[in-house]
């Protein structure tokens, strides 16, 4: 059946995962959601991809009204791992205070059936000036701590990824993913295409 076909193209039994916290359900919302805050006009999104080409990926960003903000075909890495998808300078900047929804879909091959997808939300926010000032003079480690303590998930993870690229023994990336319950992904490589 389809399941046996899928398992042959999966490098190991890990699902497609968005590297984003799960926000528990509260009075305002019945369902738990996947999402977080950013300060960036054009943030970077992180996903764990257990598949390899010839599968194709597609990233879609929409506003709350459902209007398309950005769409991009994504080349999957040759080996499974965490991948970054950044909004390019040609994309419209996110408006502060507005919530957006993203979708990352993996297809069996171009134009073929959908194999797997993840979705979540992002909201741009502004930091108060004292935190902004602290960030300007902060070391990479301090930046990650500042972002994390202010709930700025997307920049915290991106900064941690940069640190891990320059220093493979740095623990920030692993710690952030463990903190959101993704211990099994925390040791995985950041994929380079």
Backbone as JSON, one array per atom type, in Angstrom:
{
  "sequence": "XXXXXXXXXXXXXXXXXXXXXXXXXXXXXXXXXXXXXXXXXXXXXXXXXXXXXXXXXXXXXXXXXXXXXXXXXXXXXXXXXXXXXXXXXXXXXXXXXXXXXXXXXXXXXXXXXXXXXXXXXXXXXXXXXXXXXXXXXXXXXXXXXXXXXXXXXXXXXXXXXXXXXXXXXXXXXXXXXXXXXXXXXXXXXXXXX",
  "N": [[0.82, -1.2, 0.0], [0.22, 2.39, 0.16], [1.57, 3.21, 2.45], [3.8, 1.48, 2.66], [5.23, 2.26, 0.44], [5.89, 4.88, 1.13], [7.52, 4.47, 3.35], [9.82, 3.52, 2.24], [11.06, 5.7, 1.11], [11.64, 7.3, 3.16], [14.19, 8.4, 5.26], [14.62, 7.67, 7.87], [12.52, 6.61, 10.6], [11.21, 9.17, 11.2], [9.0, 11.89, 11.46], [8.03, 14.61, 9.22], [8.79, 17.7, 10.58], [7.96, 20.78, 12.07], [10.14, 23.12, 13.41], [9.24, 24.46, 15.88], [7.68, 25.88, 18.77], [4.98, 24.14, 20.46], [2.01, 25.61, 21.18], [0.07, 25.54, 24.0], [-3.46, 24.76, 24.26], [-5.77, 27.3, 25.26], [-8.07, 29.44, 27.12], [-8.86, 31.09, 25.08], [-8.48, 29.61, 22.76], [-9.4, 26.48, 21.48], [-7.83, 24.51, 20.47], [-4.5, 23.19, 20.51], [-1.7, 24.94, 19.22], [0.82, 25.48, 16.7], [3.45, 27.61, 16.8], [4.92, 30.95, 16.95], [6.7, 33.97, 17.92], [8.24, 36.68, 16.1], [10.76, 39.15, 15.43], [11.54, 39.97, 13.06], [11.27, 41.45, 9.81], [11.38, 39.83, 7.65], [11.41, 36.82, 8.36], [13.17, 33.73, 9.31], [12.36, 30.37, 8.83], [12.27, 27.15, 10.3], [12.63, 23.69, 9.63], [12.42, 20.16, 10.17], [13.42, 17.76, 7.98], [12.78, 14.58, 6.99], [13.03, 13.35, 4.62], [14.39, 12.7, 1.31], [15.52, 14.04, -1.88], [14.01, 12.44, -4.8], [11.84, 13.96, -3.92], [9.77, 16.9, -3.59], [9.59, 20.14, -2.09], [7.36, 22.65, -0.77], [6.87, 25.92, 0.32], [4.55, 27.98, 1.93], [3.14, 31.1, 2.72], [0.58, 32.76, 4.34], [-1.78, 35.43, 5.03], [-4.04, 36.24, 7.77], [-6.47, 36.48, 6.56], [-6.27, 34.73, 4.59], [-5.03, 35.42, 2.28], [-2.43, 35.14, -0.12], [0.89, 35.59, 0.84], [3.5, 34.84, 0.37], [5.26, 32.43, -1.57], [7.12, 29.52, -2.2], [9.1, 27.2, -3.98], [10.87, 24.49, -2.61], [14.05, 23.15, -2.41], [14.86, 19.97, -1.4], [17.19, 18.79, 1.06], [20.14, 16.77, 0.42], [20.67, 14.92, 2.37], [18.83, 13.81, 5.26], [17.69, 16.25, 7.64], [17.78, 19.4, 9.49], [16.31, 22.2, 7.96], [16.52, 25.56, 6.73], [14.24, 28.1, 5.87], [14.12, 31.11, 4.45], [12.52, 34.28, 4.22], [12.87, 36.08, 1.26], [14.41, 39.23, 0.19], [12.73, 40.16, -1.71], [10.21, 39.49, -0.94], [7.15, 40.61, 0.58], [7.38, 42.6, 3.54], [6.64, 41.36, 6.87], [3.87, 42.55, 8.71], [3.93, 44.29, 11.75], [2.36, 43.0, 14.67], [0.48, 41.55, 13.35], [-0.96, 38.42, 12.56], [0.25, 35.56, 10.85], [-0.01, 32.7, 8.7], [1.76, 29.72, 8.1], [2.71, 27.12, 5.84], [4.26, 24.08, 5.18], [4.92, 21.9, 2.7], [5.4, 18.63, 1.46], [5.92, 16.97, -1.52], [5.5, 13.98, -3.49], [6.76, 14.01, -6.0], [7.57, 16.64, -8.35], [4.5, 18.23, -8.89], [3.13, 15.99, -8.09], [1.36, 13.74, -5.78], [0.5, 14.93, -2.48], [2.67, 14.3, 0.15], [3.29, 14.82, 2.82], [2.65, 17.29, 5.34], [3.23, 20.29, 7.29], [1.99, 22.81, 9.49], [1.61, 26.14, 10.81], [1.8, 29.13, 12.85], [2.92, 32.58, 12.71], [3.91, 35.59, 14.25], [4.71, 38.94, 13.93], [6.43, 41.03, 16.16], [7.24, 43.86, 18.23], [10.12, 44.71, 20.07], [10.74, 46.13, 23.32], [12.56, 49.21, 23.85], [14.7, 48.94, 25.63], [15.37, 46.22, 25.6], [16.04, 46.01, 22.93], [18.35, 47.62, 22.89], [20.03, 46.09, 24.54], [20.3, 43.85, 22.93], [21.85, 44.84, 20.84], [24.42, 45.04, 21.82], [25.02, 42.5, 22.55], [26.53, 39.25, 23.03], [26.58, 36.34, 20.84], [25.5, 34.18, 22.38], [24.2, 35.56, 24.46], [22.32, 36.93, 22.96], [20.65, 34.85, 22.1], [19.59, 34.06, 24.57], [18.24, 36.41, 25.3], [16.36, 36.67, 23.22], [14.92, 34.28, 23.67], [13.92, 34.63, 26.28], [12.17, 36.66, 25.81], [10.29, 35.55, 24.26], [10.74, 35.38, 21.55], [10.81, 33.33, 19.28], [11.59, 32.51, 16.62], [13.89, 33.99, 15.87], [15.59, 33.27, 17.96], [16.09, 30.54, 17.49], [17.27, 30.67, 14.96], [19.56, 32.18, 15.5], [20.82, 30.38, 17.2], [21.3, 28.32, 15.42], [23.2, 29.51, 13.76], [25.33, 29.75, 15.57], [25.83, 27.06, 16.04], [26.74, 26.29, 13.58], [29.21, 27.53, 13.48], [30.44, 26.5, 15.68], [30.56, 23.36, 16.5], [30.19, 22.12, 18.92], [28.57, 23.69, 20.41], [25.82, 24.22, 22.61], [23.39, 25.49, 22.42], [21.45, 25.25, 20.32], [20.64, 22.54, 20.57], [19.61, 22.65, 23.16], [17.45, 24.47, 22.92], [15.72, 23.05, 21.22], [15.26, 20.79, 22.78], [13.91, 22.0, 24.86], [11.42, 22.49, 23.74], [10.42, 20.03, 23.47], [11.52, 18.49, 21.45], [13.59, 16.57, 21.54], [14.46, 14.37, 20.09], [15.13, 15.35, 17.66], [17.04, 17.15, 18.2], [19.72, 16.37, 18.08], [20.17, 16.06, 15.44], [21.61, 16.79, 12.22], [22.16, 20.07, 10.84], [21.02, 20.6, 7.75], [22.94, 20.96, 4.83], [22.55, 22.17, 1.67]],
  "CA": [[0.0, 0.0, 0.0], [0.94, 3.67, 0.14], [2.47, 3.28, 3.61], [5.07, 0.81, 2.41], [5.97, 3.1, -0.51], [6.43, 6.03, 1.83], [8.59, 4.11, 4.26], [11.06, 3.28, 1.5], [11.75, 6.95, 0.78], [11.95, 7.99, 4.4], [15.53, 7.95, 5.64], [14.38, 6.9, 9.09], [11.12, 6.79, 10.94], [10.88, 10.44, 11.87], [8.1, 12.64, 10.59], [8.31, 16.01, 8.88], [8.5, 18.44, 11.81], [8.27, 22.2, 12.15], [10.92, 23.33, 14.64], [8.51, 25.58, 16.48], [6.98, 25.4, 19.97], [3.54, 23.9, 20.44], [1.38, 26.51, 22.15], [-1.08, 24.77, 24.5], [-4.79, 25.37, 24.17], [-6.15, 28.13, 26.42], [-9.49, 29.83, 27.05], [-9.13, 31.72, 23.78], [-8.47, 28.67, 21.65], [-9.64, 25.11, 21.93], [-6.8, 23.58, 19.98], [-3.12, 23.62, 20.65], [-1.24, 25.4, 17.92], [2.25, 25.51, 16.52], [3.76, 28.96, 16.34], [5.77, 31.77, 17.79], [6.86, 35.38, 17.55], [9.46, 37.11, 15.42], [10.92, 40.61, 15.33], [12.07, 40.23, 11.72], [10.33, 41.72, 8.71], [11.44, 38.65, 6.78], [12.04, 35.84, 9.26], [13.63, 32.42, 8.85], [11.56, 29.26, 9.36], [13.08, 25.93, 10.37], [11.89, 22.43, 9.55], [13.19, 18.93, 10.08], [12.95, 17.02, 6.8], [13.33, 13.22, 7.03], [13.01, 12.8, 3.26], [15.43, 13.15, 0.39], [15.04, 14.1, -3.26], [13.41, 13.42, -5.7], [10.67, 14.66, -3.39], [9.89, 18.36, -3.66], [8.93, 20.86, -1.01], [6.78, 23.96, -1.08], [6.58, 26.73, 1.51], [3.5, 28.96, 1.64], [2.81, 31.99, 3.83], [-0.66, 33.5, 4.09], [-2.23, 36.24, 6.16], [-5.21, 35.65, 8.44], [-7.59, 36.47, 5.63], [-6.05, 33.66, 3.61], [-4.36, 35.93, 1.08], [-1.06, 34.66, -0.27], [1.95, 36.57, 1.08], [4.74, 34.36, -0.21], [5.23, 31.01, -1.91], [8.43, 29.17, -2.73], [9.47, 25.79, -4.11], [12.02, 24.26, -1.74], [14.87, 21.98, -2.74], [15.14, 19.22, -0.18], [18.61, 18.47, 1.17], [20.52, 15.41, 0.0], [20.55, 14.06, 3.56], [17.82, 14.34, 6.16], [18.22, 17.21, 8.61], [17.03, 20.64, 9.67], [16.53, 23.16, 6.89], [16.04, 26.92, 6.95], [13.59, 28.77, 4.75], [14.07, 32.54, 4.8], [11.82, 35.14, 3.27], [13.85, 36.9, 0.57], [14.15, 40.67, 0.2], [11.65, 40.47, -2.66], [8.92, 39.21, -0.3], [6.62, 41.73, 1.37], [7.7, 42.42, 4.97], [5.52, 41.08, 7.76], [3.38, 43.71, 9.45], [3.97, 44.05, 13.2], [1.06, 42.83, 15.32], [-0.42, 40.77, 12.5], [-0.64, 36.99, 12.57], [0.33, 34.91, 9.55], [0.0, 31.23, 8.76], [2.67, 29.11, 7.13], [2.5, 25.71, 5.5], [5.38, 23.48, 4.45], [4.35, 20.68, 2.12], [6.33, 17.8, 0.7], [5.23, 16.19, -2.55], [6.28, 12.82, -3.94], [7.67, 14.62, -6.98], [6.87, 17.86, -8.81], [3.15, 18.05, -9.39], [2.53, 14.71, -7.67], [0.49, 13.85, -4.61], [1.04, 15.44, -1.23], [3.14, 13.22, 1.02], [3.23, 15.22, 4.22], [2.76, 18.75, 5.51], [3.11, 20.86, 8.63], [1.5, 24.19, 9.42], [1.69, 26.86, 12.06], [1.61, 30.58, 12.72], [4.01, 33.47, 13.11], [3.44, 36.96, 14.42], [5.81, 39.88, 14.15], [6.21, 41.87, 17.32], [8.36, 44.76, 18.44], [10.68, 44.64, 21.42], [10.9, 47.46, 23.9], [13.87, 49.77, 23.47], [15.8, 48.47, 26.48], [15.78, 44.91, 25.08], [16.71, 46.33, 21.66], [19.7, 48.09, 23.21], [20.79, 44.94, 25.03], [20.61, 42.97, 21.79], [22.89, 45.43, 20.0], [25.75, 44.8, 22.4], [25.05, 41.15, 23.14], [27.24, 38.14, 22.38], [25.59, 35.41, 20.27], [24.81, 33.43, 23.45], [23.29, 36.49, 25.15], [21.21, 37.2, 22.03], [19.72, 33.71, 22.16], [18.9, 34.15, 25.86], [17.32, 37.56, 25.25], [15.23, 36.29, 22.35], [14.12, 33.22, 24.3], [13.18, 35.15, 27.44], [11.12, 37.56, 25.32], [9.35, 34.79, 23.44], [11.02, 35.57, 20.12], [11.3, 31.98, 18.98], [12.21, 32.3, 15.31], [15.27, 34.52, 15.89], [16.38, 32.49, 18.92], [16.54, 29.32, 16.85], [18.17, 31.03, 13.86], [20.84, 32.56, 16.12], [21.42, 29.15, 17.71], [21.79, 27.58, 14.25], [24.45, 30.17, 13.36], [26.36, 29.36, 16.54], [26.17, 25.66, 15.86], [27.53, 26.18, 12.37], [30.59, 27.96, 13.74], [31.01, 25.73, 16.78], [29.69, 22.19, 16.53], [29.92, 21.67, 20.29], [27.68, 24.63, 21.1], [24.63, 23.5, 23.08], [22.16, 26.3, 22.39], [20.48, 24.64, 19.39], [20.13, 21.32, 21.21], [18.82, 23.04, 24.34], [16.18, 25.07, 22.48], [14.83, 22.0, 20.71], [14.84, 19.97, 23.92], [12.94, 22.79, 25.64], [10.08, 22.42, 23.14], [10.03, 18.62, 23.37], [12.02, 17.86, 20.23], [14.9, 15.98, 21.85], [14.9, 13.39, 19.08], [15.64, 16.11, 16.51], [18.08, 18.07, 18.68], [21.05, 15.9, 17.69], [20.26, 15.93, 13.99], [22.43, 17.79, 11.54], [21.54, 21.13, 10.05], [21.34, 20.13, 6.4], [23.48, 21.92, 3.86], [22.2, 21.66, 0.34]],
  "C": [[0.86, 1.25, 0.0], [1.95, 3.73, 1.28], [3.82, 2.64, 3.33], [5.9, 1.59, 1.4], [6.65, 4.25, 0.21], [7.62, 5.63, 2.69], [9.9, 3.86, 3.51], [11.79, 4.59, 1.18], [12.08, 7.76, 2.02], [13.31, 7.49, 4.87], [15.5, 7.24, 6.99], [12.98, 7.26, 9.56], [10.89, 8.05, 11.77], [9.97, 11.22, 10.93], [8.7, 13.98, 10.17], [7.9, 16.84, 10.09], [8.85, 19.91, 11.64], [8.99, 22.44, 13.47], [10.42, 24.59, 15.34], [7.8, 25.06, 17.72], [5.51, 25.1, 19.7], [2.94, 24.75, 21.56], [0.13, 25.8, 22.67], [-2.39, 25.52, 24.32], [-5.06, 26.19, 25.43], [-7.61, 28.53, 26.28], [-9.83, 30.37, 25.67], [-9.18, 30.73, 22.64], [-8.6, 27.24, 22.18], [-8.51, 24.17, 21.55], [-5.42, 24.1, 20.32], [-2.64, 24.04, 19.26], [0.28, 25.42, 17.9], [2.6, 26.91, 16.05], [4.63, 29.72, 17.31], [5.92, 33.17, 17.21], [8.21, 35.63, 16.9], [9.56, 38.62, 15.54], [11.29, 40.98, 13.9], [10.96, 40.56, 10.73], [10.25, 40.51, 7.8], [12.15, 37.53, 7.55], [12.5, 34.57, 8.55], [12.83, 31.35, 9.59], [12.42, 28.0, 9.3], [12.2, 24.69, 10.39], [12.87, 21.27, 9.6], [12.59, 18.09, 8.96], [13.58, 15.63, 6.8], [13.47, 12.6, 5.64], [14.19, 13.33, 2.45], [14.84, 13.3, -1.0], [14.87, 12.68, -3.8], [12.12, 14.06, -5.19], [10.86, 16.16, -3.53], [9.12, 18.99, -2.51], [8.34, 22.17, -1.5], [6.45, 24.67, 0.23], [5.59, 27.81, 1.12], [3.24, 29.79, 2.89], [1.57, 32.78, 3.45], [-0.99, 34.38, 5.27], [-3.52, 35.63, 6.72], [-6.42, 35.57, 7.53], [-7.44, 35.37, 4.57], [-5.36, 34.13, 2.35], [-2.9, 35.48, 1.06], [-0.07, 35.8, -0.05], [3.23, 36.15, 0.35], [4.61, 32.87, -0.48], [6.57, 30.66, -2.56], [8.57, 27.65, -2.84], [10.76, 25.6, -3.33], [12.75, 23.0, -2.2], [15.18, 21.24, -1.45], [16.63, 18.85, -0.14], [18.9, 17.03, 0.75], [20.44, 14.43, 1.16], [19.47, 14.66, 4.46], [18.46, 15.29, 7.17], [17.33, 18.43, 8.7], [17.34, 21.59, 8.52], [15.92, 24.51, 7.26], [15.37, 27.43, 5.69], [13.43, 30.23, 5.16], [13.27, 33.3, 3.76], [12.85, 36.03, 2.59], [13.47, 38.38, 0.59], [13.04, 41.05, -0.77], [10.27, 40.23, -2.06], [8.46, 40.44, 0.48], [6.98, 41.52, 2.84], [6.46, 42.11, 5.79], [5.14, 42.35, 8.5], [3.38, 43.39, 10.94], [2.54, 43.94, 13.75], [0.08, 41.97, 14.54], [0.01, 39.31, 12.52], [-0.69, 36.44, 11.14], [0.37, 33.4, 9.75], [0.94, 30.69, 7.71], [2.36, 27.63, 6.99], [3.76, 25.23, 4.79], [4.91, 22.1, 4.01], [5.44, 19.93, 1.37], [5.52, 16.92, -0.25], [6.14, 15.05, -3.02], [7.23, 13.19, -5.08], [6.93, 15.82, -7.53], [5.49, 17.53, -9.38], [2.45, 16.78, -8.94], [1.78, 14.88, -6.35], [1.25, 14.31, -3.36], [1.44, 14.27, -0.34], [2.95, 13.59, 2.48], [3.22, 16.74, 4.29], [2.66, 19.13, 6.98], [2.64, 22.29, 8.46], [1.63, 24.83, 10.78], [1.52, 28.35, 11.83], [2.87, 31.33, 13.14], [3.42, 34.86, 13.27], [4.63, 37.86, 14.7], [5.46, 40.79, 15.31], [7.39, 42.82, 17.45], [8.82, 44.65, 19.89], [10.77, 46.04, 22.0], [12.35, 47.91, 23.73], [15.0, 49.27, 24.36], [16.3, 47.09, 26.02], [16.53, 45.1, 23.76], [18.16, 46.74, 21.91], [20.59, 46.95, 23.69], [21.22, 44.03, 23.88], [21.78, 43.5, 20.97], [24.29, 45.13, 20.52], [25.96, 43.38, 22.88], [25.96, 40.21, 22.34], [26.18, 37.23, 21.75], [24.8, 34.65, 21.34], [23.79, 34.32, 24.17], [22.09, 36.82, 24.27], [20.17, 36.1, 22.12], [18.91, 33.77, 23.46], [17.88, 35.28, 25.87], [16.09, 37.24, 24.38], [14.32, 35.29, 23.05], [13.29, 33.8, 25.44], [12.07, 36.12, 27.03], [10.16, 36.86, 24.36], [9.56, 34.93, 21.94], [11.65, 34.29, 19.58], [12.12, 31.91, 17.69], [13.65, 32.82, 15.27], [16.16, 33.74, 16.85], [16.95, 31.24, 18.22], [17.53, 29.61, 15.72], [19.54, 31.42, 14.41], [21.57, 31.33, 16.64], [21.99, 28.31, 16.57], [23.12, 28.17, 13.77], [25.6, 29.76, 14.28], [26.8, 27.93, 16.32], [27.0, 25.46, 14.6], [28.99, 26.53, 12.63], [31.26, 27.13, 14.83], [30.12, 24.51, 17.02], [29.39, 21.7, 17.94], [28.99, 22.6, 21.06], [26.33, 23.97, 21.4], [23.31, 24.26, 22.89], [21.06, 25.69, 21.52], [19.81, 23.43, 20.03], [19.2, 21.67, 22.36], [17.46, 23.6, 23.93], [15.22, 24.0, 22.0], [14.37, 21.07, 21.83], [13.76, 20.69, 24.73], [11.53, 22.7, 25.07], [9.69, 20.96, 22.84], [10.51, 17.93, 22.11], [13.42, 17.27, 20.44], [15.4, 15.07, 20.74], [15.46, 14.08, 17.84], [16.88, 16.9, 16.9], [19.49, 17.66, 18.25], [21.24, 15.85, 16.18], [21.07, 17.06, 13.37], [21.55, 18.91, 10.98], [21.98, 20.86, 8.62], [21.9, 21.26, 5.56], [23.15, 21.36, 2.49], [23.43, 21.43, -0.52]]
}
